[in-house]
PDB file of C-alpha atoms in Angstrom:
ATOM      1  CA  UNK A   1     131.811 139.022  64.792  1.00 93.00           C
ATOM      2  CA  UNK A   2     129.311 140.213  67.147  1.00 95.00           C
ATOM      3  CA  UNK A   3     126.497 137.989  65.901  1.00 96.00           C
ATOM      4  CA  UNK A   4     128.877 134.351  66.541  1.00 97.00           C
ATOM      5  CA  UNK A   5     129.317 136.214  70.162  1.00 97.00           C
ATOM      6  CA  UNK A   6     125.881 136.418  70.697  1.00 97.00           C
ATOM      7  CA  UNK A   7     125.137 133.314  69.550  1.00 98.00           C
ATOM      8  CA  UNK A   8     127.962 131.222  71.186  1.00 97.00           C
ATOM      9  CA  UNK A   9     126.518 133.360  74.661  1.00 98.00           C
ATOM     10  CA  UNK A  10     122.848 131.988  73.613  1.00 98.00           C
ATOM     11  CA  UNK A  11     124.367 128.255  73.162  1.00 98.00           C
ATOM     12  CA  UNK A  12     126.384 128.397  76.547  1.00 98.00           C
ATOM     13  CA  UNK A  13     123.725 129.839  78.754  1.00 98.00           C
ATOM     14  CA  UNK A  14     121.511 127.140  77.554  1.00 98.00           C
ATOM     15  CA  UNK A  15     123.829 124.649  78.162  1.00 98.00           C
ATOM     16  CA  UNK A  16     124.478 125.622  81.469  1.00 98.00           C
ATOM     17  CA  UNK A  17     121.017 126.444  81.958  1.00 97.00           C
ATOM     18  CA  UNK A  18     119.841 122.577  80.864  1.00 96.00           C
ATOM     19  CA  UNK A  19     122.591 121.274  83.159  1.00 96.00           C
ATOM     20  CA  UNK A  20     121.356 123.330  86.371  1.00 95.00           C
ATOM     21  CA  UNK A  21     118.057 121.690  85.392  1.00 92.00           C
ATOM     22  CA  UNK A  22     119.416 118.142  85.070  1.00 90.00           C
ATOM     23  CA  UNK A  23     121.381 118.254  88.629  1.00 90.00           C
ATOM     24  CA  UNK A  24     118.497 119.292  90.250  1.00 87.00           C
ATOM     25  CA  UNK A  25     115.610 117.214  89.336  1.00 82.00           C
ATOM     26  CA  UNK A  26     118.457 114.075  89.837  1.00 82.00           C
ATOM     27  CA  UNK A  27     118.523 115.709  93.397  1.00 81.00           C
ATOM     28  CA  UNK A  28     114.995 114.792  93.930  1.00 75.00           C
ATOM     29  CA  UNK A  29     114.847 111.120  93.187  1.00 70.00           C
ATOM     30  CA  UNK A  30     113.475 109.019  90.736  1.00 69.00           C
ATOM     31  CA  UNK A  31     109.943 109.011  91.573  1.00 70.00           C
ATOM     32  CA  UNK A  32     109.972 112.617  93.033  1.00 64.00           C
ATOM     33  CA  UNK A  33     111.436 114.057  89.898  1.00 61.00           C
ATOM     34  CA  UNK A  34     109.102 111.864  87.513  1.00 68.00           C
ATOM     35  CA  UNK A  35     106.659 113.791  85.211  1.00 66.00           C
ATOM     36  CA  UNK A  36     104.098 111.150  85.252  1.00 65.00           C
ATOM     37  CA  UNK A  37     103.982 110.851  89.377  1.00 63.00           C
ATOM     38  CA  UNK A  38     100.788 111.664  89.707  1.00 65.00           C
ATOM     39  CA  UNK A  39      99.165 108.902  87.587  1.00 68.00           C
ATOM     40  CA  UNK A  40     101.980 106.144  87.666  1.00 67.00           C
ATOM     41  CA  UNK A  41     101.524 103.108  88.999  1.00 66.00           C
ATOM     42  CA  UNK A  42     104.820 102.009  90.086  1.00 65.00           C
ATOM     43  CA  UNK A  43     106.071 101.833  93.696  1.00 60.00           C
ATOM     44  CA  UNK A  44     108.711 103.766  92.442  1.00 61.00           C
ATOM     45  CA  UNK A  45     111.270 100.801  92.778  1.00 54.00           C
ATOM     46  CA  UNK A  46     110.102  99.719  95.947  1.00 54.00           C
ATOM     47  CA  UNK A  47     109.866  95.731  96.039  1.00 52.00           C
ATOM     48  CA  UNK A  48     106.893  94.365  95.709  1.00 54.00           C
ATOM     49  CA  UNK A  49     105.233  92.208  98.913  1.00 54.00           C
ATOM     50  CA  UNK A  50     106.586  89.149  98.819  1.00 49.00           C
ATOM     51  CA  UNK A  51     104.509  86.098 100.562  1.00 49.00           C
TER      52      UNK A  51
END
């Protein structure tokens, strides 16, 4: 009994804790959020110069 508490309390706060996570990196932005920022190449969706 105690160990399906303990482990349905481990599943939530992980949950919640991976949610928290998601909303706030979405906060940030595409680009901002991106792992690879530093070495990407992209305009981060900014259209290219057009002539």
């Amino acid at each position: 009994m105690i160990a399906s508490v303990i482990i349905g309390v481990a599943i939530f706060g992980y949950a919640s804790f991976a949610l928290v996570k998601f909303i706030n990196k979405s906060k940030k932005g595409k680009c901002a959020a991106c792992d690879l920022k530093s070495s990407c190449s992209s305009q981060c969706g900014l259209p290219p110069n057009v002539k």
